[in-house]
Structures are given as C-alpha cells and as structure tokens.
Amino acid sequence: MKVISYNLQKHRAASELAALVGEHDPDILCLQECDVPALPPEIGDLVLADATQGNRLGLALFYRASTFHLQAIRTLGLKKSLHDRIAKPAHERVLGARLRDIDDGQDFIVASFHAAPLTALNSLRRHQIRAALTELATIGDGLPQLMVGDYNYPVFKESLGQAVRDHGYALSLSDDHTYTRYRVFRGHYDFATSSGFEIERITTLPQGLSDHRPILVTVKPD
C-alpha cells in the first residue's frame, strides 16, 4: 500500500496534486494546510473521504474507492498551543479513517496529522502525538494503524522515538529532509507513526511549491 503525505503550505501547492497522484499512483493521499472548500471531490482515481471543517489550515484524506471501503471517519481536536489560542489556525489536528480492504476484508486505520507549530514546546507535541494515537485506536481496537503528516519535530527525535515506542508504536523517518525554508532551515518534519504495519520505505519526493516536500510511505501489514 502506498500513502502520500503533503503539507501544502496554506494550499499553495494544491495545483501539484493531480500530477503527484498521476506519477506515483498512491492508494491514499493525506493533506495538511489545505483550503478545504477549494478541494476537488476526486484527484485521479482517489476520492475525498473527508476534510476538517473548523480549520483555517485544513486536513484532508483521499482514498482509492476501487480498493477500499470507507467504514468510519473521525476528526480530533488536541491540546492547544499558545499560537493555536491566539491565531486559531487549526482546531482539529487529526483526521482519521477506518478503511476496509475490499479484496481481503481486513480493516485498518490511517490518519493525516498536523502537530502544533515550532513556537510550541516539544513536550506539547509529544502529548499531541500520544493523544492522537490513543484516540485513533478507538475507531477499531487492535487494528493496524498508520498516522502520517507534519509532526513539526525537527530536533531531539530520539526522545520522540522513545516516547512513541513506549506507547506501543514505531516512528519512521524518510530518506531525506522534508522541509526547507530560505535555503537555510532544513530538517525532517514529515514522517509516520505506525502499529501493525511494516514500513518498507519512506521516500522524500522532489520539492514543489510548498516549503515541505511530499513523502511517499510504502507499507504492508505485519
């Protein structure tokens, strides 16, 4: 199964989505920082499962309807940073879906995630990640789970990795940096947490109009 995650930088890179889907043929597309009313109902062979409604910086999830049946959808609000309280960019920071593979009848959970911005503490982002994983699991207890997106966690990933492992999940980074601004600030911001999936690889795709690079996550059930 192939999943693309892309932070569109306030919808700036939305014009790239059709080409991105056409070239890489993902089964699922998870978006962050999108203008929800401007999203199409379909991108290539993918259909819109749902998108957040209360966010200025929206989340969206597309899936291949010929491969999966949508069983449930859930949006989650998480503990707010000071920036969230003042600027109110994103009330809902997780959009999760329970999908059923049509061929084998197995269900799994996939989610698009956008952590609090860099002005917040790493401890708050760790709290958000643990809370998101815990709440997503309630969609289907014991199901394989994959959460991809913009984790806004450029440094001290060892601490995050240990916190995620202590929670029963794996943290997986891509093969190259995913964020560039002013040709100076670089780092791994976009990655995946998972349980019940084997992450075969995470490929960082070429830079487009966003300050984030898309990542292509290739997974299979454990």
One Martini backbone bead per residue (centre of mass of N, CA, C, O) as a GRO file, in nm:
protein
  222
    1MET     BB    1   0.098   0.035   0.021
    2LYS     BB    2   0.034   0.381  -0.072
    3VAL     BB    3   0.139   0.691   0.093
    4ILE     BB    4   0.064   1.034   0.085
    5SER     BB    5   0.228   1.326   0.223
    6TYR     BB    6   0.108   1.683   0.235
    7ASN     BB    7   0.218   2.009   0.278
    8LEU     BB    8   0.074   2.300   0.116
    9GLN     BB    9   0.111   2.577   0.224
   10LYS     BB   10  -0.168   2.718   0.219
   11HIS     BB   11  -0.239   2.574  -0.075
   12ARG     BB   12  -0.002   2.632  -0.278
   13ALA     BB   13   0.029   2.305  -0.387
   14ALA     BB   14  -0.246   2.207  -0.521
   15SER     BB   15  -0.164   2.199  -0.833
   16GLU     BB   16   0.013   1.917  -0.787
   17LEU     BB   17  -0.176   1.669  -0.725
   18ALA     BB   18  -0.240   1.533  -0.996
   19ALA     BB   19   0.057   1.470  -1.071
   20LEU     BB   20   0.132   1.314  -0.816
   21VAL     BB   21  -0.077   1.087  -0.852
   22GLY     BB   22  -0.003   1.006  -1.143
   23GLU     BB   23   0.300   0.923  -1.082
   24HIS     BB   24   0.259   0.741  -0.790
   25ASP     BB   25  -0.005   0.588  -0.726
   26PRO     BB   26  -0.178   0.613  -0.476
   27ASP     BB   27  -0.409   0.499  -0.226
   28ILE     BB   28  -0.326   0.748  -0.037
   29LEU     BB   29  -0.414   1.093   0.069
   30CYS     BB   30  -0.244   1.330   0.281
   31LEU     BB   31  -0.341   1.648   0.415
   32GLN     BB   32  -0.203   1.979   0.473
   33GLU     BB   33  -0.288   2.298   0.451
   34CYS     BB   34  -0.588   2.331   0.340
   35ASP     BB   35  -0.850   2.438   0.125
   36VAL     BB   36  -1.134   2.286   0.147
   37PRO     BB   37  -1.336   2.428  -0.064
   38ALA     BB   38  -1.102   2.378  -0.303
   39LEU     BB   39  -1.153   2.088  -0.314
   40PRO     BB   40  -1.184   1.808  -0.473
   41PRO     BB   41  -1.355   1.500  -0.492
   42GLU     BB   42  -1.120   1.434  -0.702
   43ILE     BB   43  -0.796   1.252  -0.761
   44GLY     BB   44  -0.816   1.077  -0.994
   45ASP     BB   45  -0.870   0.769  -0.822
   46LEU     BB   46  -0.940   0.960  -0.589
   47VAL     BB   47  -1.133   1.010  -0.294
   48LEU     BB   48  -1.310   1.193  -0.070
   49ALA     BB   49  -1.362   1.131   0.258
   50ASP     BB   50  -1.245   1.396   0.415
   51ALA     BB   51  -1.269   1.712   0.606
   52THR     BB   52  -1.208   1.975   0.768
   53GLN     BB   53  -1.415   2.262   0.904
   54GLY     BB   54  -1.256   2.441   1.152
   55ASN     BB   55  -1.015   2.523   0.959
   56ARG     BB   56  -0.769   2.715   0.812
   57LEU     BB   57  -0.583   2.450   0.833
   58GLY     BB   58  -0.642   2.182   0.662
   59LEU     BB   59  -0.768   1.850   0.640
   60ALA     BB   60  -0.711   1.552   0.425
   61LEU     BB   61  -0.869   1.249   0.267
   62PHE     BB   62  -0.770   1.012   0.026
   63TYR     BB   63  -0.911   0.731  -0.171
   64ARG     BB   64  -0.941   0.408  -0.309
   65ALA     BB   65  -1.252   0.286  -0.396
   66SER     BB   66  -1.158   0.014  -0.550
   67THR     BB   67  -1.005  -0.095  -0.268
   68PHE     BB   68  -1.186   0.071  -0.059
   69HIS     BB   69  -1.381   0.098   0.237
   70LEU     BB   70  -1.563   0.323   0.416
   71GLN     BB   71  -1.635   0.306   0.771
   72ALA     BB   72  -1.481   0.563   0.906
   73ILE     BB   73  -1.476   0.893   1.069
   74ARG     BB   74  -1.229   1.125   1.229
   75THR     BB   75  -1.204   1.410   1.435
   76LEU     BB   76  -0.937   1.595   1.615
   77GLY     BB   77  -0.877   1.752   1.910
   78LEU     BB   78  -0.607   1.919   2.070
   79LYS     BB   79  -0.385   2.040   2.250
   80LYS     BB   80  -0.309   2.372   2.292
   81SER     BB   81  -0.140   2.629   2.190
   82LEU     BB   82  -0.078   2.957   2.195
   83HIS     BB   83  -0.108   2.993   1.890
   84ASP     BB   84  -0.388   2.864   1.871
   85ARG     BB   85  -0.534   3.071   2.058
   86ILE     BB   86  -0.467   3.324   1.880
   87ALA     BB   87  -0.476   3.230   1.557
   88LYS     BB   88  -0.649   2.978   1.482
   89PRO     BB   89  -0.556   2.745   1.254
   90ALA     BB   90  -0.625   2.460   1.438
   91HIS     BB   91  -0.855   2.262   1.589
   92GLU     BB   92  -0.798   2.020   1.394
   93ARG     BB   93  -0.520   1.762   1.393
   94VAL     BB   94  -0.709   1.510   1.310
   95LEU     BB   95  -0.759   1.263   1.037
   96GLY     BB   96  -0.957   0.969   1.043
   97ALA     BB   97  -0.964   0.629   0.898
   98ARG     BB   98  -1.169   0.351   0.825
   99LEU     BB   99  -1.059   0.076   0.633
  100ARG     BB  100  -1.148  -0.164   0.369
  101ASP     BB  101  -1.035  -0.431   0.218
  102ILE     BB  102  -1.186  -0.581  -0.043
  103ASP     BB  103  -1.020  -0.848  -0.082
  104ASP     BB  104  -0.958  -0.928   0.249
  105GLY     BB  105  -1.142  -0.765   0.476
  106GLN     BB  106  -0.947  -0.563   0.605
  107ASP     BB  107  -0.882  -0.346   0.862
  108PHE     BB  108  -0.787   0.007   0.897
  109ILE     BB  109  -0.580   0.289   1.001
  110VAL     BB  110  -0.582   0.633   0.886
  111ALA     BB  111  -0.381   0.947   0.909
  112SER     BB  112  -0.392   1.298   0.942
  113PHE     BB  113  -0.124   1.519   1.063
  114HIS     BB  114  -0.093   1.830   1.278
  115ALA     BB  115   0.115   1.991   1.453
  116ALA     BB  116   0.234   2.205   1.637
  117PRO     BB  117   0.420   2.459   1.623
  118LEU     BB  118   0.747   2.575   1.692
  119THR     BB  119   0.646   2.756   1.937
  120ALA     BB  120   0.622   2.501   2.069
  121LEU     BB  121   0.664   2.240   2.260
  122ASN     BB  122   0.769   1.918   2.251
  123SER     BB  123   0.584   1.819   2.479
  124LEU     BB  124   0.322   1.889   2.334
  125ARG     BB  125   0.365   1.713   2.082
  126ARG     BB  126   0.382   1.448   2.234
  127HIS     BB  127   0.100   1.467   2.347
  128GLN     BB  128  -0.048   1.477   2.074
  129ILE     BB  129   0.051   1.207   1.962
  130ARG     BB  130  -0.054   1.021   2.184
  131ALA     BB  131  -0.351   1.112   2.168
  132ALA     BB  132  -0.398   1.040   1.874
  133LEU     BB  133  -0.337   0.736   1.889
  134THR     BB  134  -0.546   0.668   2.105
  135GLU     BB  135  -0.804   0.773   1.955
  136LEU     BB  136  -0.776   0.610   1.693
  137ALA     BB  137  -0.805   0.324   1.827
  138THR     BB  138  -1.125   0.356   1.876
  139ILE     BB  139  -1.216   0.278   1.583
  140GLY     BB  140  -1.016   0.004   1.619
  141ASP     BB  141  -0.933  -0.241   1.804
  142GLY     BB  142  -0.616  -0.365   1.694
  143LEU     BB  143  -0.560  -0.213   1.449
  144PRO     BB  144  -0.401  -0.106   1.207
  145GLN     BB  145  -0.170   0.187   1.214
  146LEU     BB  146  -0.153   0.514   1.037
  147MET     BB  147   0.046   0.818   1.083
  148VAL     BB  148   0.058   1.112   0.889
  149GLY     BB  149   0.281   1.409   0.861
  150ASP     BB  150   0.317   1.710   1.046
  151TYR     BB  151   0.529   1.715   1.337
  152ASN     BB  152   0.721   1.950   1.413
  153TYR     BB  153   1.022   1.768   1.463
  154PRO     BB  154   1.356   1.847   1.415
  155VAL     BB  155   1.442   1.771   1.714
  156PHE     BB  156   1.489   1.520   1.932
  157LYS     BB  157   1.390   1.227   1.815
  158GLU     BB  158   1.469   1.027   2.032
  159SER     BB  159   1.250   1.108   2.234
  160LEU     BB  160   1.013   1.051   2.049
  161GLY     BB  161   1.072   0.756   1.983
  162GLN     BB  162   1.048   0.658   2.276
  163ALA     BB  163   0.758   0.755   2.329
  164VAL     BB  164   0.630   0.585   2.103
  165ARG     BB  165   0.729   0.306   2.196
  166ASP     BB  166   0.597   0.323   2.481
  167HIS     BB  167   0.305   0.330   2.321
  168GLY     BB  168   0.336   0.098   2.073
  169TYR     BB  169   0.513   0.241   1.848
  170ALA     BB  170   0.641   0.355   1.539
  171LEU     BB  171   0.915   0.545   1.406
  172SER     BB  172   0.936   0.707   1.075
  173LEU     BB  173   1.168   0.808   0.846
  174SER     BB  174   1.297   0.953   0.589
  175ASP     BB  175   1.560   0.980   0.333
  176ASP     BB  176   1.501   1.296   0.377
  177HIS     BB  177   1.445   1.601   0.385
  178THR     BB  178   1.115   1.795   0.419
  179TYR     BB  179   1.240   2.089   0.491
  180THR     BB  180   1.241   2.426   0.337
  181ARG     BB  181   1.386   2.751   0.425
  182TYR     BB  182   1.585   2.982   0.279
  183ARG     BB  183   1.811   2.751   0.242
  184VAL     BB  184   1.854   2.675   0.570
  185PHE     BB  185   1.599   2.535   0.679
  186ARG     BB  186   1.632   2.198   0.787
  187GLY     BB  187   1.431   1.886   0.791
  188HIS     BB  188   1.248   1.649   0.974
  189TYR     BB  189   0.882   1.672   0.972
  190ASP     BB  190   0.788   1.425   0.790
  191PHE     BB  191   0.606   1.136   0.910
  192ALA     BB  192   0.570   0.815   1.091
  193THR     BB  193   0.321   0.624   1.260
  194SER     BB  194   0.300   0.276   1.390
  195SER     BB  195   0.075  -0.024   1.385
  196GLY     BB  196   0.077  -0.331   1.215
  197PHE     BB  197   0.312  -0.222   1.034
  198GLU     BB  198   0.532  -0.232   0.757
  199ILE     BB  199   0.796  -0.027   0.680
  200GLU     BB  200   0.964  -0.023   0.388
  201ARG     BB  201   0.934   0.294   0.299
  202ILE     BB  202   1.053   0.648   0.279
  203THR     BB  203   0.996   0.890   0.034
  204THR     BB  204   1.137   1.180  -0.083
  205LEU     BB  205   1.012   1.419  -0.267
  206PRO     BB  206   1.014   1.666  -0.463
  207GLN     BB  207   1.020   1.990  -0.481
  208GLY     BB  208   0.785   2.242  -0.470
  209LEU     BB  209   0.574   2.500  -0.360
  210SER     BB  210   0.644   2.402  -0.096
  211ASP     BB  211   0.825   2.382   0.213
  212HIS     BB  212   0.737   2.099   0.166
  213ARG     BB  213   0.783   1.760   0.120
  214PRO     BB  214   0.682   1.487   0.000
  215ILE     BB  215   0.567   1.164   0.109
  216LEU     BB  216   0.636   0.807   0.050
  217VAL     BB  217   0.452   0.538   0.182
  218THR     BB  218   0.551   0.196   0.229
  219VAL     BB  219   0.323  -0.072   0.309
  220LYS     BB  220   0.260  -0.355   0.535
  221PRO     BB  221   0.146  -0.597   0.696
  222ASP     BB  222   0.262  -0.791   0.967
   0.00000   0.00000   0.00000
